[in-house]
PDB file of C-alpha atoms in Angstrom:
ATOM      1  CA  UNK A   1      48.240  22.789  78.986  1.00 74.00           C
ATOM      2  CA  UNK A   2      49.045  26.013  79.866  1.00 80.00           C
ATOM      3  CA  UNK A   3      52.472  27.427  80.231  1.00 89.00           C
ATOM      4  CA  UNK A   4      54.270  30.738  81.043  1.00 94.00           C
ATOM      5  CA  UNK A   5      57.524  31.491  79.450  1.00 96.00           C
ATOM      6  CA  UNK A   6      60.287  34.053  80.551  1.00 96.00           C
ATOM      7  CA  UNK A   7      63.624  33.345  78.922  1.00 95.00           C
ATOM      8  CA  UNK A   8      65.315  35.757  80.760  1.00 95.00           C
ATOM      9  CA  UNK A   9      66.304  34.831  84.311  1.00 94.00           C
ATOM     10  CA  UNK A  10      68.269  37.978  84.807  1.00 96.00           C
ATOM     11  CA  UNK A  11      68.170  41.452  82.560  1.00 97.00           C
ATOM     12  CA  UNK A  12      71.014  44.143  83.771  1.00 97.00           C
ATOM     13  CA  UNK A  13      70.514  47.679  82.373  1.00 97.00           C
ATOM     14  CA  UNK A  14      71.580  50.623  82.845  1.00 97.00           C
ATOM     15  CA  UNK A  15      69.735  53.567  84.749  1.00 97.00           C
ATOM     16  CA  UNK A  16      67.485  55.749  81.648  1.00 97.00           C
ATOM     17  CA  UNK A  17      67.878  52.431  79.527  1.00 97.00           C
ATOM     18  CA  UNK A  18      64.400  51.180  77.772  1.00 97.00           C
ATOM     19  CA  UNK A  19      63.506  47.822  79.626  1.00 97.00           C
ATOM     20  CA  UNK A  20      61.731  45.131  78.295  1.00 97.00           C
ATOM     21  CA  UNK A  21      60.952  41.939  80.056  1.00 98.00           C
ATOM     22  CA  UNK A  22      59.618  39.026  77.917  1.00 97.00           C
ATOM     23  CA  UNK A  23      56.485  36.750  78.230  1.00 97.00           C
ATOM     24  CA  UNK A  24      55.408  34.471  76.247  1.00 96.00           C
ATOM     25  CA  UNK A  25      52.626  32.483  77.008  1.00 95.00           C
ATOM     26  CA  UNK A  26      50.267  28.887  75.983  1.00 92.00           C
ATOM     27  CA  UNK A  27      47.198  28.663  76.345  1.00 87.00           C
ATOM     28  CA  UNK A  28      43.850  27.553  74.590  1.00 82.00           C
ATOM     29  CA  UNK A  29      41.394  29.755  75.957  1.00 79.00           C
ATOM     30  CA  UNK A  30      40.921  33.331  76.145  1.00 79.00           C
ATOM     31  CA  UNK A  31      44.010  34.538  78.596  1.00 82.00           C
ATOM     32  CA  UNK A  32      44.029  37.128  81.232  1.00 87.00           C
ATOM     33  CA  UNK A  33      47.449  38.170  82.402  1.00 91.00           C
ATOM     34  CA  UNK A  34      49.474  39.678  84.786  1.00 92.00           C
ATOM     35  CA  UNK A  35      52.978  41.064  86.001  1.00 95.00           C
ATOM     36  CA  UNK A  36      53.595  41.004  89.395  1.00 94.00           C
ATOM     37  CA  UNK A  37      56.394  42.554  91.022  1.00 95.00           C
ATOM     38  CA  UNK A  38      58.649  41.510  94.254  1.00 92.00           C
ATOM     39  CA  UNK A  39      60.847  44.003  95.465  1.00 93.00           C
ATOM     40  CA  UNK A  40      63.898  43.078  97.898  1.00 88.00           C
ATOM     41  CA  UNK A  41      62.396  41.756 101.362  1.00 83.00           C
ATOM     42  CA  UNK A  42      58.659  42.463 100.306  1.00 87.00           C
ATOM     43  CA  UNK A  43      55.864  40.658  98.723  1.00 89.00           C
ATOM     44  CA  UNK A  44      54.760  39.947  95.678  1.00 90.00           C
ATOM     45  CA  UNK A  45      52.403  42.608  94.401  1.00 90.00           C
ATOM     46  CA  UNK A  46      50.606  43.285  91.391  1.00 90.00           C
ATOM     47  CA  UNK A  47      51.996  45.944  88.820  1.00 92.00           C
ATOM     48  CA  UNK A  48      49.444  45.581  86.326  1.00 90.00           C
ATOM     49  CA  UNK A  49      46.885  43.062  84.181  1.00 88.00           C
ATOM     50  CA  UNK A  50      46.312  43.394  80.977  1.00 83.00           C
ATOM     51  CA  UNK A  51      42.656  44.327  81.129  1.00 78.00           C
ATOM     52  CA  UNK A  52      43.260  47.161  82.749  1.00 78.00           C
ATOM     53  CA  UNK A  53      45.405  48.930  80.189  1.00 74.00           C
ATOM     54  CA  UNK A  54      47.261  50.858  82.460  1.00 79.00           C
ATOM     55  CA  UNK A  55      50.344  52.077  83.067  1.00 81.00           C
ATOM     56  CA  UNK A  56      51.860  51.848  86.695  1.00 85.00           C
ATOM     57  CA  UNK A  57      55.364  53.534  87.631  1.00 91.00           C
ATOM     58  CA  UNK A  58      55.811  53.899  83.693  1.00 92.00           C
ATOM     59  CA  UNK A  59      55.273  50.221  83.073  1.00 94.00           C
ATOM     60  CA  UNK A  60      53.290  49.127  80.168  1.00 93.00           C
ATOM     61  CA  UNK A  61      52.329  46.124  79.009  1.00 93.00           C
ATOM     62  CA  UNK A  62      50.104  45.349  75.672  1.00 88.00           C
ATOM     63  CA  UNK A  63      48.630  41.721  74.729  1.00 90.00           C
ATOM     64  CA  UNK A  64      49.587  40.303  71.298  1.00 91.00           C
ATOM     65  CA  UNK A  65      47.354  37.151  70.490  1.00 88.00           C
ATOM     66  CA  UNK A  66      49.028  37.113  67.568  1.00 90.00           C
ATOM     67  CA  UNK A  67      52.468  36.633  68.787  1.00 92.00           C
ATOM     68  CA  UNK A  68      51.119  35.259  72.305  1.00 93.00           C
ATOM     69  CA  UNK A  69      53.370  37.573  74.085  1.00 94.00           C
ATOM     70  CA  UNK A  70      52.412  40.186  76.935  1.00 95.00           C
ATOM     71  CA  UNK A  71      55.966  42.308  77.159  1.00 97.00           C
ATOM     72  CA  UNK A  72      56.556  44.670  79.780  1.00 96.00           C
ATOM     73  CA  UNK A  73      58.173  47.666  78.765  1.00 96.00           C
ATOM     74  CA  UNK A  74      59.281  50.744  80.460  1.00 96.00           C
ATOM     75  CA  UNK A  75      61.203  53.649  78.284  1.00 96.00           C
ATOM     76  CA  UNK A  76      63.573  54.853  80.816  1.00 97.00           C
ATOM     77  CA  UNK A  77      64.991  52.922  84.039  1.00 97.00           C
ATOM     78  CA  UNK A  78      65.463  53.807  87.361  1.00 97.00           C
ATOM     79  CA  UNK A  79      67.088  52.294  90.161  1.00 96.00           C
ATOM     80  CA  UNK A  80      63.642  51.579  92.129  1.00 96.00           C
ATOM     81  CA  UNK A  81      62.702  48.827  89.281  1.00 97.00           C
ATOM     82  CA  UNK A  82      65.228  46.617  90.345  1.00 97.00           C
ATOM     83  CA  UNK A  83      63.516  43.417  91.521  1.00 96.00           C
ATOM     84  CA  UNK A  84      61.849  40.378  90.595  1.00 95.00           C
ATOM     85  CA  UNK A  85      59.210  40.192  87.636  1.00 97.00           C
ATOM     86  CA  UNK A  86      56.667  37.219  87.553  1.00 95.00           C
ATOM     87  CA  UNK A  87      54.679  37.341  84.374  1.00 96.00           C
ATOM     88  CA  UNK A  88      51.168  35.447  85.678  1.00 94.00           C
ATOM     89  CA  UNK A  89      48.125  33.673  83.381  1.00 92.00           C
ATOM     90  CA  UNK A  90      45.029  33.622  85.031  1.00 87.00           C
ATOM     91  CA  UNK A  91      43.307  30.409  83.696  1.00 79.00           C
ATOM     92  CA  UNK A  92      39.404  28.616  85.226  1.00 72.00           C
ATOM     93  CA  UNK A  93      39.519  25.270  86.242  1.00 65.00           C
ATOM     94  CA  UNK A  94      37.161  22.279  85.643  1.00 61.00           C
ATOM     95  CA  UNK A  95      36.968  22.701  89.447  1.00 61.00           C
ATOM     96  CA  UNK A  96      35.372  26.246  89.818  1.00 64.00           C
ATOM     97  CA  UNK A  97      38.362  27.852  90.511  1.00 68.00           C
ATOM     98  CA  UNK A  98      40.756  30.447  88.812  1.00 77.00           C
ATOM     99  CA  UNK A  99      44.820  29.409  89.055  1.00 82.00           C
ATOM    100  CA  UNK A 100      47.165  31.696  88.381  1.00 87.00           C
ATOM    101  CA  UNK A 101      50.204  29.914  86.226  1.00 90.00           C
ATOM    102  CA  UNK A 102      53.722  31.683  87.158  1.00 93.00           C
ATOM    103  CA  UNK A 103      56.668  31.848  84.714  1.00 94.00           C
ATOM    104  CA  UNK A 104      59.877  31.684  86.679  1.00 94.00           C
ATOM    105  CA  UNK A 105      60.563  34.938  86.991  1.00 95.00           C
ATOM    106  CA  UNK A 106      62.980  37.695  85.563  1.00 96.00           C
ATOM    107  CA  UNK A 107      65.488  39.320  88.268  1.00 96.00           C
ATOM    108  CA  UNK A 108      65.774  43.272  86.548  1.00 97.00           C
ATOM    109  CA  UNK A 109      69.115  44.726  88.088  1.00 97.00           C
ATOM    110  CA  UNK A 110      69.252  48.432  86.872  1.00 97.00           C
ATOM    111  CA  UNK A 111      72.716  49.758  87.026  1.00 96.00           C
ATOM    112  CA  UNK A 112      73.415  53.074  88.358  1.00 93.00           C
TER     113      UNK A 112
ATOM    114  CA  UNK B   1      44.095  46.304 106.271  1.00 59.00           C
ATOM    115  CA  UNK B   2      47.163  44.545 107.205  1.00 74.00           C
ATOM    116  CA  UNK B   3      46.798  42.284 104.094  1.00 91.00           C
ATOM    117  CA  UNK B   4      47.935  38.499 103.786  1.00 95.00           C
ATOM    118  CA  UNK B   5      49.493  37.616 106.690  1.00 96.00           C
ATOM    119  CA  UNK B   6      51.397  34.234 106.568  1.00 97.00           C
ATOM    120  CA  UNK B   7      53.209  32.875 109.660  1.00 96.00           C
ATOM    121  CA  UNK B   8      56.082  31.304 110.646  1.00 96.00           C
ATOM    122  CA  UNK B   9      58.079  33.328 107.893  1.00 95.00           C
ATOM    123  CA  UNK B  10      60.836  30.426 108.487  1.00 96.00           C
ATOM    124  CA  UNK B  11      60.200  26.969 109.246  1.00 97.00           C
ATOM    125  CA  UNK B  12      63.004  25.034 109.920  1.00 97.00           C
ATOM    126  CA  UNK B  13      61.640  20.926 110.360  1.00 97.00           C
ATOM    127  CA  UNK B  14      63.994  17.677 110.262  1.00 97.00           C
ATOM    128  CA  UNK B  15      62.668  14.935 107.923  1.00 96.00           C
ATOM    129  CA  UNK B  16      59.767  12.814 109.183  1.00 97.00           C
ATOM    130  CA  UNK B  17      58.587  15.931 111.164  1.00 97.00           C
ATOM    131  CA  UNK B  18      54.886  17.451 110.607  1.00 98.00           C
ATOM    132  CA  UNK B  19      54.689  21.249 108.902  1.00 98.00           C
ATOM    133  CA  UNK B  20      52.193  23.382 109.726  1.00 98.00           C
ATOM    134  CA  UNK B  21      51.750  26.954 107.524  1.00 98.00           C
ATOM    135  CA  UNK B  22      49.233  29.278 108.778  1.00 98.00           C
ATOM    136  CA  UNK B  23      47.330  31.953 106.397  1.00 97.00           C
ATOM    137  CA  UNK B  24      45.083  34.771 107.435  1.00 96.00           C
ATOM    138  CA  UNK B  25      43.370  36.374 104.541  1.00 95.00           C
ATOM    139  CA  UNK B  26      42.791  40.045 103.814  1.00 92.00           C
ATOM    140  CA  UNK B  27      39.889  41.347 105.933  1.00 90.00           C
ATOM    141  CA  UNK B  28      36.938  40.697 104.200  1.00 87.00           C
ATOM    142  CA  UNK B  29      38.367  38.052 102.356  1.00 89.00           C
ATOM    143  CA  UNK B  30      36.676  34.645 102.498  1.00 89.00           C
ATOM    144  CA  UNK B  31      38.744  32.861  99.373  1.00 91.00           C
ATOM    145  CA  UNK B  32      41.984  31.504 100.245  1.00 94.00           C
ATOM    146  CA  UNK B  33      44.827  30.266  97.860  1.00 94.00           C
ATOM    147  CA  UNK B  34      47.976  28.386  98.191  1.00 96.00           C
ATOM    148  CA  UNK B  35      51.242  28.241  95.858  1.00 95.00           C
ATOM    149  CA  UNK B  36      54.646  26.405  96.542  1.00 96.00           C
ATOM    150  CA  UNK B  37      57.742  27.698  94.727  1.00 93.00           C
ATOM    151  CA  UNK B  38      60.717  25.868  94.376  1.00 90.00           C
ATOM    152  CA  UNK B  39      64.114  27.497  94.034  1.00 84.00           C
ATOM    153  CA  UNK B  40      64.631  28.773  90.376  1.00 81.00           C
ATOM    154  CA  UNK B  41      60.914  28.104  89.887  1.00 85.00           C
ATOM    155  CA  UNK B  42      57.871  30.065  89.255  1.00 87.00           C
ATOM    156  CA  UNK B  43      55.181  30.279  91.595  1.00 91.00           C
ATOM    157  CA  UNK B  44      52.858  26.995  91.150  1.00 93.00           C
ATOM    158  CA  UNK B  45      49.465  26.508  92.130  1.00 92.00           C
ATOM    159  CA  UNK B  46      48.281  24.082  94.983  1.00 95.00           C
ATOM    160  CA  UNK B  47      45.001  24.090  96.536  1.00 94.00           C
ATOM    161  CA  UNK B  48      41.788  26.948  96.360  1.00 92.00           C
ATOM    162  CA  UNK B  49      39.787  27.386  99.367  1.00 92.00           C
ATOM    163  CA  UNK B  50      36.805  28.654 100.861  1.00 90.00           C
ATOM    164  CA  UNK B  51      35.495  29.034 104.831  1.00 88.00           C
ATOM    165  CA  UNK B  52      34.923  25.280 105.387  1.00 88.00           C
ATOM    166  CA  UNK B  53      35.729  24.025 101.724  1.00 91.00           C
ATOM    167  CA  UNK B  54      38.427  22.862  99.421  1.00 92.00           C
ATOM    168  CA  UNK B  55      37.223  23.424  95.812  1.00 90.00           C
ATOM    169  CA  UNK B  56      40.184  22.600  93.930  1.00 90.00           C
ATOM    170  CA  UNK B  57      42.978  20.708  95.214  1.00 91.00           C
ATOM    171  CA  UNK B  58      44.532  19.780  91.652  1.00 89.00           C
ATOM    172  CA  UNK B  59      47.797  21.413  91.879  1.00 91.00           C
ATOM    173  CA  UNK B  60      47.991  19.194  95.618  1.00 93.00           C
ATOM    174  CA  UNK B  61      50.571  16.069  96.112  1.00 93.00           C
ATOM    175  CA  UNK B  62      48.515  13.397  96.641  1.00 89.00           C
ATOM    176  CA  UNK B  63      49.986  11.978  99.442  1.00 94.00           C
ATOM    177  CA  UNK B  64      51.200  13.617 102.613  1.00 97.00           C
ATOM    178  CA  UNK B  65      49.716  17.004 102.145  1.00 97.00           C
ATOM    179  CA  UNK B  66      46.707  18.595 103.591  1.00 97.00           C
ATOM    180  CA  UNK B  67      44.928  21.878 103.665  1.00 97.00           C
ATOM    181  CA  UNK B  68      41.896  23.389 105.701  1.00 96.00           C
ATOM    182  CA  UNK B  69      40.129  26.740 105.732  1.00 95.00           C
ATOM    183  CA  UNK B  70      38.017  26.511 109.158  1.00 93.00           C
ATOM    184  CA  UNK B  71      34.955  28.857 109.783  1.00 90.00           C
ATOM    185  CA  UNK B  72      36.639  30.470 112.313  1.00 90.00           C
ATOM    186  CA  UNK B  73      40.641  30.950 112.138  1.00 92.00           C
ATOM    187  CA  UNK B  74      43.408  31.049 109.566  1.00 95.00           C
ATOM    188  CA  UNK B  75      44.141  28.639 106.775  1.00 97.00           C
ATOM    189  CA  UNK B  76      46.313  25.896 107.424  1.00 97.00           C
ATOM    190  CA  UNK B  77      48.920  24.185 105.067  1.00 98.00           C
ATOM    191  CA  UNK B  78      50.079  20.820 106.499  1.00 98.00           C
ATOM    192  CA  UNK B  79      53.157  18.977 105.417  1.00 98.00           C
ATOM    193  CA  UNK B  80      53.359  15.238 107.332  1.00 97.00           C
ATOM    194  CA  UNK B  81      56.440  13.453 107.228  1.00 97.00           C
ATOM    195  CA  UNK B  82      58.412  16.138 105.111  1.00 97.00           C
ATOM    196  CA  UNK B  83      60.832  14.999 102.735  1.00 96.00           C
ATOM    197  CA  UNK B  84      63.726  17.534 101.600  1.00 94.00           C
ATOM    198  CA  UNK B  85      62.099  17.798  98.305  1.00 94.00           C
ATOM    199  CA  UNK B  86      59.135  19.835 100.451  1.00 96.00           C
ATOM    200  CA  UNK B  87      61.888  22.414 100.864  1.00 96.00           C
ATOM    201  CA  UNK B  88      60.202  25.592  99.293  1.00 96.00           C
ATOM    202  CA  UNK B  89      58.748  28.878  99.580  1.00 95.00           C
ATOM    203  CA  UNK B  90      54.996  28.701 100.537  1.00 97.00           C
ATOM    204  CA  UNK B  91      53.102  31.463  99.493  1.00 96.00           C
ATOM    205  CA  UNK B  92      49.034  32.171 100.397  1.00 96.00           C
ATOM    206  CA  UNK B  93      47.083  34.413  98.314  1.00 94.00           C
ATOM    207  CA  UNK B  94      43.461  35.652  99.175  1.00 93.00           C
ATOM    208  CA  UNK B  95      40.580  37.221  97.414  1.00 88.00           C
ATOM    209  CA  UNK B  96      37.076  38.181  98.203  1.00 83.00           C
ATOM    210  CA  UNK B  97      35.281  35.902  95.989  1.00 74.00           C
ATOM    211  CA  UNK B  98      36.240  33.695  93.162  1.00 68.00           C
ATOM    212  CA  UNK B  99      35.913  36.293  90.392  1.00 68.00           C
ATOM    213  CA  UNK B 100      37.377  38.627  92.151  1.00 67.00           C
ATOM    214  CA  UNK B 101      40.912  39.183  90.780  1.00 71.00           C
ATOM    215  CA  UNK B 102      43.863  40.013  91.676  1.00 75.00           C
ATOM    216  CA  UNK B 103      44.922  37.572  93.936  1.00 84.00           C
ATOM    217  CA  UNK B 104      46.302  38.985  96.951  1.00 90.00           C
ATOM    218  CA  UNK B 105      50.139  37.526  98.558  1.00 93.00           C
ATOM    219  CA  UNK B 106      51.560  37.132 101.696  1.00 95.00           C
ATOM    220  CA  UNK B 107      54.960  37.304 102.440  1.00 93.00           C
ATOM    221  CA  UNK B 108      55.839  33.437 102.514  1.00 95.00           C
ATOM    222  CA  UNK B 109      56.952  30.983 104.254  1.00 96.00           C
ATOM    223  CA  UNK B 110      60.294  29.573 103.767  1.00 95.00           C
ATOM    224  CA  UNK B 111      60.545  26.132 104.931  1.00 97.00           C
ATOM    225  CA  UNK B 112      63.363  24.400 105.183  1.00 96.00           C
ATOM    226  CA  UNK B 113      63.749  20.504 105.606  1.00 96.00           C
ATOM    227  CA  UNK B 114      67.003  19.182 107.537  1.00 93.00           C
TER     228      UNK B 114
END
């Protein structure tokens, strides 16, 4: 089955720190996945997916099959990251549909 | 484009009472998809949707749980009899088709079971 792992429930660091939240994830297919991002009292929006290779408010994130891990990273950080991180698998079902798995989420705090 | 618009945002229901969470999709959005989260827990997957059609409802309790995606009107999460265990954070995502990715999220809603 498929499973999302974030060890971290909360990461504190301080403001022009390097960040990096952890994901690890399961599955036996060929994995497309996401970070998603809720800041206090708004929704939960996409920051990026791996296919896209981008980088979004200095946030990268790189696939590693090998190690089955899709880190975010960010080299310096700035107040405005604080908030919830869910690192997302998108996965088909025998059903026709595409689920997105959630890990549990990693609460950045970034000290001033 | 307002986006995902989920009401109530609080729900506050004594047990044995009937929930009903409502989801409008993203203009122009036609695929509809529901995820409870229960506190300290990731987001987890319920039911997919299209206008008039449930295509996957694996991630659904069997028993006491509903959902409907009418041709006209916004999705509908129903909770009958609620139990405190139901007491989560409801969130409704949308696309415009199936392969269409991402998922797009409302804001929730938090209900709360007496």
């Amino acid at each position: 089955a498929q499973r999302v792992t974030q060890p971290e429930k909360l990461l504190s660091v301080f403001k022009g720190a390097p960040v990096e939240l952890k994901c690890n994830y399961s599955y036996s297919g060929s994995p497309e996945l996401f970070w998603y991002v809720q800041y206090s009292r708004q929704r939960l929006q996409l920051l990026l997916r791996h296919i896209s290779r981008e980088s979004i408010k200095g946030f990268t994130a790189d696939l590693n099959k090998g190690e089955t891990s899709f880190h975010l990273k960010k080299p310096f950080a700035q107040e405005e990251d604080s908030a919830m991180y869910y690192c997302a698998l998108l996965r088909g079902s025998g059903a026709g549909s595409y689920q997105l798995t959630f890990g549990k989420g990693t609460k950045l705090s970034v000290i001033p | 484009n307002a986006g995902v618009m989920q009401n109530p945002r609080h729900l506050v229901r004594r047990r044995g009472q009937e929930a009903r969470l409502r989801c409008s999709p993203m203009k122009g959005h036609s695929h509809v998809y529901w995820y409870r989260q229960l506190p300290e827990e990731g987001l987890k997957f319920m039911v997919y949707l299209q206008k008039e059609n449930i295509i996957d409802e694996s991630g659904m309790p069997k028993e006491r749980f509903s959902a409907e995606f009418p041709k006209e009107g916004p999705s509908i999460l129903r909770i009958q009899q609620v139990v405190r265990g139901d007491s989560a954070a409801y969130f409704c995502a949308s696309s415009p088709d199936r392969d269409s990715q991402p998922q797009h999220f409302g804001d929730g809603t938090r209900l709360s079971i007496l």
